[in-house]
Coordinates of C-alpha atoms in Angstrom, one line a residue:
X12 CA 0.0 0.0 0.0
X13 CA 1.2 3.4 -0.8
X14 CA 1.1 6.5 1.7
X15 CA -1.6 7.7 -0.2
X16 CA -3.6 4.6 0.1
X17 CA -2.8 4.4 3.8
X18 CA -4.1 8.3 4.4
X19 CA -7.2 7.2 3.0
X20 CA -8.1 4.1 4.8
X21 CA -7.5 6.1 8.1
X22 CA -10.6 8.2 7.0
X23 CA -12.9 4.7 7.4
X24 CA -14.9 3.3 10.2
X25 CA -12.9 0.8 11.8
X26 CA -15.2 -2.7 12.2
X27 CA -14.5 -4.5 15.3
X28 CA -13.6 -7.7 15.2
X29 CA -12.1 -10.1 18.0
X30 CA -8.8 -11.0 15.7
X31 CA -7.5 -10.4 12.5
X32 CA -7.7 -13.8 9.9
X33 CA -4.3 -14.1 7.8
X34 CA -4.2 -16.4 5.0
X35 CA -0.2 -16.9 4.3
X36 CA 1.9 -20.3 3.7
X37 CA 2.1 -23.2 6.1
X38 CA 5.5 -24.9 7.5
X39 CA 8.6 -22.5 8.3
X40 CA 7.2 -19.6 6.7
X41 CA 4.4 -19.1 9.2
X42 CA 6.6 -20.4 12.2
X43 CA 8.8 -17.3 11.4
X44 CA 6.0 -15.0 10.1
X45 CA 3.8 -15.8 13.5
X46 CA 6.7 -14.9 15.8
X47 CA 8.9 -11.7 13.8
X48 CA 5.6 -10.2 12.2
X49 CA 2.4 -10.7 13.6
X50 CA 2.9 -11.8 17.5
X51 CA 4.8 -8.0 17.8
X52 CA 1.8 -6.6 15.7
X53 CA -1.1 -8.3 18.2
X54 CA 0.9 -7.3 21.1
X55 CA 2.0 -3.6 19.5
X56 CA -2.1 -3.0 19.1
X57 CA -3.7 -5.6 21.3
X58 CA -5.0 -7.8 18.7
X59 CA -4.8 -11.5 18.1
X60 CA -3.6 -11.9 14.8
X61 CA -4.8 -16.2 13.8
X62 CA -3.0 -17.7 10.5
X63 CA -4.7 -19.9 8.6
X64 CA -2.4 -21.8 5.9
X65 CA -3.1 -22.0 1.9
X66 CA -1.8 -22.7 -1.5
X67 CA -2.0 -19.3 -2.7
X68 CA -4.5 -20.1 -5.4
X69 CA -6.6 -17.4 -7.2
X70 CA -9.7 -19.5 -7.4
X71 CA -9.4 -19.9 -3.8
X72 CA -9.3 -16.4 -3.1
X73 CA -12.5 -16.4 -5.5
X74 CA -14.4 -18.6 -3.6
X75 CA -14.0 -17.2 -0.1
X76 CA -15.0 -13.3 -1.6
X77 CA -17.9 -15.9 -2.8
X78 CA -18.6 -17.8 0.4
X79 CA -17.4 -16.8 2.8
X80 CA -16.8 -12.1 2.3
X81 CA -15.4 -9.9 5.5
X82 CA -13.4 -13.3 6.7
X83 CA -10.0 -12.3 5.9
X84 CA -7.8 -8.9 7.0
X85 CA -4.8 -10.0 4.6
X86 CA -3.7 -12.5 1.8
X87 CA 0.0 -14.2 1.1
X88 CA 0.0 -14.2 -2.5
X89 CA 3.0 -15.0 -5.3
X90 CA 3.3 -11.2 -7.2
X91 CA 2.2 -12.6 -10.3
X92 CA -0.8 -14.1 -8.6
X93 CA -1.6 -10.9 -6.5
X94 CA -1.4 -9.0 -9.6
X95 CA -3.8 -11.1 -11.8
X96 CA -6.2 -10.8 -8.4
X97 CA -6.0 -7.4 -8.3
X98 CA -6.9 -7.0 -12.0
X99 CA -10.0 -9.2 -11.5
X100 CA -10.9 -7.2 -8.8
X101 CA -10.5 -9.3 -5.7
X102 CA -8.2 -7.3 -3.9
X103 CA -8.5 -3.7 -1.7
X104 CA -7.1 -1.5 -5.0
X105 CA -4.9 1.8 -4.5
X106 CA -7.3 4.4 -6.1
X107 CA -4.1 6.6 -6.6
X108 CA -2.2 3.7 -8.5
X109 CA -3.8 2.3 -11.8
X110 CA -0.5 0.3 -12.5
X111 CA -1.2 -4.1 -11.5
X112 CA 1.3 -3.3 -8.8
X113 CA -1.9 -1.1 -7.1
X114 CA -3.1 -4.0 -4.8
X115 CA 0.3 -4.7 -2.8
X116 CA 4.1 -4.5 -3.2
X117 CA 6.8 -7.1 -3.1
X118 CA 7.4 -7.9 0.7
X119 CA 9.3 -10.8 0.5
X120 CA 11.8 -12.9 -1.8
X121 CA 11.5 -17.1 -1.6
X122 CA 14.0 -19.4 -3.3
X123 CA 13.6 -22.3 -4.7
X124 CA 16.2 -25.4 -5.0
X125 CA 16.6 -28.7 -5.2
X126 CA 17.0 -30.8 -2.7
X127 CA 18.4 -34.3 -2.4
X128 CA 18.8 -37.2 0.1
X129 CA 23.2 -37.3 0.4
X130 CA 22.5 -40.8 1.5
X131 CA 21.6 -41.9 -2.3
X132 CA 24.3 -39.6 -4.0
X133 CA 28.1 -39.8 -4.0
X134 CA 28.1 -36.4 -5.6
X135 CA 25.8 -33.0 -5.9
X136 CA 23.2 -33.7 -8.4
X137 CA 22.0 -30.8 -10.7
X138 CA 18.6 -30.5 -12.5
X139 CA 20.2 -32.5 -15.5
X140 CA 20.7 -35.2 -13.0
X141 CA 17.0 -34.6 -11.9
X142 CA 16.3 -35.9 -15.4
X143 CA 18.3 -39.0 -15.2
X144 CA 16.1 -41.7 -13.8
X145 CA 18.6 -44.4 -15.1
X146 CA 21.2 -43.6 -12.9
X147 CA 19.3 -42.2 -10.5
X148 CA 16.0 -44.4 -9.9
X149 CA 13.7 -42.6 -7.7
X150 CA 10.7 -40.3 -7.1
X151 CA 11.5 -37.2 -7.2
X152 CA 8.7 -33.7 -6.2
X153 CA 8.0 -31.0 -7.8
X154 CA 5.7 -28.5 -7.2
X155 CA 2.1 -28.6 -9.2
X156 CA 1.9 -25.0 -10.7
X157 CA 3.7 -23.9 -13.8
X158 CA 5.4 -21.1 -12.2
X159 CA 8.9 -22.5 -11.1
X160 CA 8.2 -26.3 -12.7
X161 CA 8.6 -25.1 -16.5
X162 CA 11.6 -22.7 -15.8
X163 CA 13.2 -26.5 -14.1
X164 CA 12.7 -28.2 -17.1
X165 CA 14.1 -25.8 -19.0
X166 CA 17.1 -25.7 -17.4
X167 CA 17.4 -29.3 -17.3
X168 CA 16.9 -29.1 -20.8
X169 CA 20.2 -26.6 -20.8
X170 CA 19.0 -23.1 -21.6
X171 CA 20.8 -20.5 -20.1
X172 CA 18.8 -19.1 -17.3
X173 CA 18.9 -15.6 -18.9
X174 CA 16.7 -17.2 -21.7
X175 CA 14.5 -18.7 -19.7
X176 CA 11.6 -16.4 -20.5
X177 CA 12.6 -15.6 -24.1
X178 CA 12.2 -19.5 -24.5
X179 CA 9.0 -20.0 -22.7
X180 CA 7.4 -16.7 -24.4
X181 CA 6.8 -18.7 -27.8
X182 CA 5.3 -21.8 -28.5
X183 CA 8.3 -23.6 -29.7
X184 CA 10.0 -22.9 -25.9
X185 CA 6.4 -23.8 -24.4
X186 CA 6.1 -27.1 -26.2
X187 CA 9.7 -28.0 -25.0
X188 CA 9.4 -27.2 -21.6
X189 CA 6.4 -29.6 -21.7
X190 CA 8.1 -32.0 -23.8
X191 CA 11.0 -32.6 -21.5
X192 CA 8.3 -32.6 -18.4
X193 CA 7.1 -35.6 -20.1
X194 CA 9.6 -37.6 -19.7
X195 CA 10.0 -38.0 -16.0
X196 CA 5.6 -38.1 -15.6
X197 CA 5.5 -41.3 -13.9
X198 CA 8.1 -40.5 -11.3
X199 CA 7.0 -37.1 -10.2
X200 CA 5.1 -36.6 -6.8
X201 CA 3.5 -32.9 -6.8
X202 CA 3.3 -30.7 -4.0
X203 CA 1.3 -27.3 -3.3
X204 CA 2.9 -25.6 -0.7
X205 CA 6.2 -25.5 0.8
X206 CA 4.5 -27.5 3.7
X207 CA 3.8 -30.0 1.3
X208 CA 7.7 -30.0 -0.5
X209 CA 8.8 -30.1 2.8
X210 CA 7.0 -32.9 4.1
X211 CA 7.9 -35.4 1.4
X212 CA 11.2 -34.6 1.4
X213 CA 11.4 -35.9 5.0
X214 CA 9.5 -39.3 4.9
X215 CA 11.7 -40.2 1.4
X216 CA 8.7 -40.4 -0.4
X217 CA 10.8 -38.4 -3.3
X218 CA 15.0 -39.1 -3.8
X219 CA 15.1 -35.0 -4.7
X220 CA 12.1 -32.5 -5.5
X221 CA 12.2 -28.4 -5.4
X222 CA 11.6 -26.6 -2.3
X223 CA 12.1 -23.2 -0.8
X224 CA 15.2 -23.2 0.6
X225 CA 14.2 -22.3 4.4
X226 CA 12.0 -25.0 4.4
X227 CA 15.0 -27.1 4.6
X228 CA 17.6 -25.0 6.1
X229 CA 15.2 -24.3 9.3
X230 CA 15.4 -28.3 10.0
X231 CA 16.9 -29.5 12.9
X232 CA 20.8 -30.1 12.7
X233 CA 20.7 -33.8 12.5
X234 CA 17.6 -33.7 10.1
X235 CA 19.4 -30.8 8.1
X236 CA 22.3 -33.2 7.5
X237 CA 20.0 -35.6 5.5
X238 CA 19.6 -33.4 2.5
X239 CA 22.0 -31.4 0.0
X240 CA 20.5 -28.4 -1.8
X241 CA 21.6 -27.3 -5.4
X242 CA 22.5 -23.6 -5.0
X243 CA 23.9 -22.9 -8.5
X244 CA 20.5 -22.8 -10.2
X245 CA 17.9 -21.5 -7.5
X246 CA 14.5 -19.5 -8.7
X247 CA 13.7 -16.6 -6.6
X248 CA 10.0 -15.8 -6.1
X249 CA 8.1 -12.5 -5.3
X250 CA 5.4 -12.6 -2.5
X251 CA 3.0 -9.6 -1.1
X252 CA 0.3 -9.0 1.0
X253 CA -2.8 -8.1 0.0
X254 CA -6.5 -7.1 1.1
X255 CA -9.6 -9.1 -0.1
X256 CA -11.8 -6.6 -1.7
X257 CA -14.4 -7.4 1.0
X258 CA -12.3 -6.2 3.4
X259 CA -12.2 -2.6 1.5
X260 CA -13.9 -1.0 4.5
X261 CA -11.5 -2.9 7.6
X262 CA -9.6 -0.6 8.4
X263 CA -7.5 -2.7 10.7
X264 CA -7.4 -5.2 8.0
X265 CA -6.1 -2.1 5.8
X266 CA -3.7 -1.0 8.4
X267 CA -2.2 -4.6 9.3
X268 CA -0.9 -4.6 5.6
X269 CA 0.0 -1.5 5.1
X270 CA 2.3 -1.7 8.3
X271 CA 3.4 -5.8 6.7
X272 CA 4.7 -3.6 3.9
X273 CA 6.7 -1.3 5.7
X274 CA 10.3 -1.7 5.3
X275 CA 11.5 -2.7 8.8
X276 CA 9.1 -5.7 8.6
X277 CA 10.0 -6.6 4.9
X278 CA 13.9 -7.0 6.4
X279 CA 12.9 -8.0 9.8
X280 CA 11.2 -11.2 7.4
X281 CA 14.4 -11.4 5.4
X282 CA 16.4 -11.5 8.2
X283 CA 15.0 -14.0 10.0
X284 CA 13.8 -16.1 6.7
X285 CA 17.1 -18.9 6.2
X286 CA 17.7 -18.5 2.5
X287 CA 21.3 -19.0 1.9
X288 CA 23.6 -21.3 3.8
X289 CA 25.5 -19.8 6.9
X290 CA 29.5 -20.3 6.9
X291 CA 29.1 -23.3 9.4
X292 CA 26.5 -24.6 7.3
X293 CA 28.8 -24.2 4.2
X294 CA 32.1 -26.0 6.1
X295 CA 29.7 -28.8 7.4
X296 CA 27.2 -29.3 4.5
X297 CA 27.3 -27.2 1.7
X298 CA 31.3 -27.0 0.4
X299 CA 30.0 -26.8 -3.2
X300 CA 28.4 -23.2 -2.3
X301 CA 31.4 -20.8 -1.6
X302 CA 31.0 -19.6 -4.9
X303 CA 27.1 -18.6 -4.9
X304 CA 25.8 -16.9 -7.9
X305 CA 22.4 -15.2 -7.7
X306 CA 19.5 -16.7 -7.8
X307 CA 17.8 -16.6 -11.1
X308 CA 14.1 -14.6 -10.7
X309 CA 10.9 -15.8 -11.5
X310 CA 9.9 -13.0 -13.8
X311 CA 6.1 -11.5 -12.6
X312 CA 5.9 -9.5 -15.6
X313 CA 5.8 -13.1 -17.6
X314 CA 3.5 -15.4 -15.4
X315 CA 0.9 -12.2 -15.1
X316 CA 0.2 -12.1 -18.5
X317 CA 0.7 -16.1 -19.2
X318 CA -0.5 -17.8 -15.9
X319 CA -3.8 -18.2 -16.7
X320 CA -3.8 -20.0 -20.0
X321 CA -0.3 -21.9 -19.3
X322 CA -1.6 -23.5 -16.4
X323 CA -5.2 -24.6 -18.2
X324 CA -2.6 -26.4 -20.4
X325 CA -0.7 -27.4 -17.0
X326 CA -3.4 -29.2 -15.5
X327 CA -4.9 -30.9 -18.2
X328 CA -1.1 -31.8 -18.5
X329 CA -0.4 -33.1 -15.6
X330 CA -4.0 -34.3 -15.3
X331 CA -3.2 -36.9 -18.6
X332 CA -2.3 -41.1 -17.7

């Protein structure tokens, strides 16, 4: 929310309510969310602040404006996703900002790596290696959205990750990301949240599979130790908050994001968020990542304008025998 936005919101009738609903992400993300974000916040106004986990999903977000209006103060949301929500008109919009960014701003950057069990590997696979179910039998996890699964394929399929979305903006690049999807089908488990990548990763239902990164560096030192991560070819993915459109006249629902967006609580997140291994972690587990280069972003500009139609294609997709 801008300053703008936040000046007006002051002006409306604040609607009591006994605690403020968040929808965000289950697993580490809420663990560190509920204790550096919102536990200050209740405490700071004397308000319970109650999260509720979800996948994220714009039809869900539908449904409860549908079902179930005035239930939630804020929304977790991928950019890309936030900004198709706010264009459909499901989210609180900045009436001084007409641009898609006019329903929330980037408050928090998520990578995404492989993982692997170091128990079945004698050295660090990369997504090439994910491909390889001849050497490397096994199920391996990936998450069931397009966002993040086609950019994997692609560069298992070698393109250069600056030509990632050059590639997968024309219907050759489209058709190969698919195309080399294919050919791991039957050994793929999906996942929907980082929960849910987590999880699997831990009971060895999967040999490797993406996850965000903190989801595995948060673990427990002896659990930690199970898993290698691939650093050299991590996504980076752009989440906000956001305000259901219902919600438009909450003005503590207005205010809680408004004050999530602020800068000391976007680092305050980062901070405390474990994305890249520490030096210990590095001497102990990680040798291979001295040398880090950046993580490689997941472009919003691309999966606002293609998200809907590319994942129509994705589920029927992933949806075939």
């Amino acid at each position: 929310m801008t300053e703008a936005r936040t000046h007006t919101v002051r002006k409306v009738h604040r609607i009591a309510q006994p605690s403020l609903k968040v929808l965000t992400f289950g697993g580490a993300i809420a663990t560190i969310q509920q204790k550096i974000l919102f536990s200050p916040y209740g405490q700071q106004l004397k308000e319970t602040v109650s999260v509720t986990p979800w996948a994220g999903e714009i039809d869900a977000l539908r449904k409860q404006e549908t079902e179930a209006p005035n239930r939630w103060a804020a929304v977790m949301m991928e950019n890309s996703a936030l900004q198709i929500s706010c264009s459909l008109g499901l989210l609180v919009r900045d009436p001084t900002d007409k641009s898609s960014a006019s329903c929330g701003q980037a408050s928090a950057a998520i990578d995404f790596a492989m993982a692997w069990d170091r128990s079945r590997f004698e050295t660090p696979p990369t997504w090439a290696d994910f491909w390889d179910v001849a050497r490397h039998p096994g199920r391996r996890s990936l998450r069931r959205d397009p966002r993040t699964t086609l950019e994997i394929a692609l560069l298992a399929d070698g393109v250069a990750p600056d030509a990632l979305y050059r590639v997968l903006d024309s219907t050759e690049g489209l058709e190969r990301a698919f195309r080399k999807l294919s050919q791991i089908r039957p050994y793929i488990i999906w996942w929907s949240t980082p929960e849910d990548a987590s999880r699997i990763l831990k009971s060895g239902k999967a040999l490797m599979g993406s996850v965000p990164t903190g989801e595995i560096l948060s673990l427990p030192t002896p659990e930690r130790a199970r898993f290698g991560l691939f650093w050299a070819q991590r996504l980076q993915v752009n989440y906000a908050w956001g305000v259901p459109n219902s919600s438009a006249q909450n003005n503590a629902a207005l205010a809680l994001t408004s004050w999530l967006e602020q800068p000391t609580q976007k680092q305050a997140f980062a901070n405390a968020w474990p994305s890249l291994p520490s030096l210990a972690e590095i001497s102990t587990f990680s040798p291979d990542a001295q040398h880090l280069p950046a993580a490689i972003p997941v472009s919003d500009e691309f999966w606002s304008r293609h998200l809907a139609d590319i994942s129509a294609r994705f589920e029927r997709w992933a949806e075939e025998p």
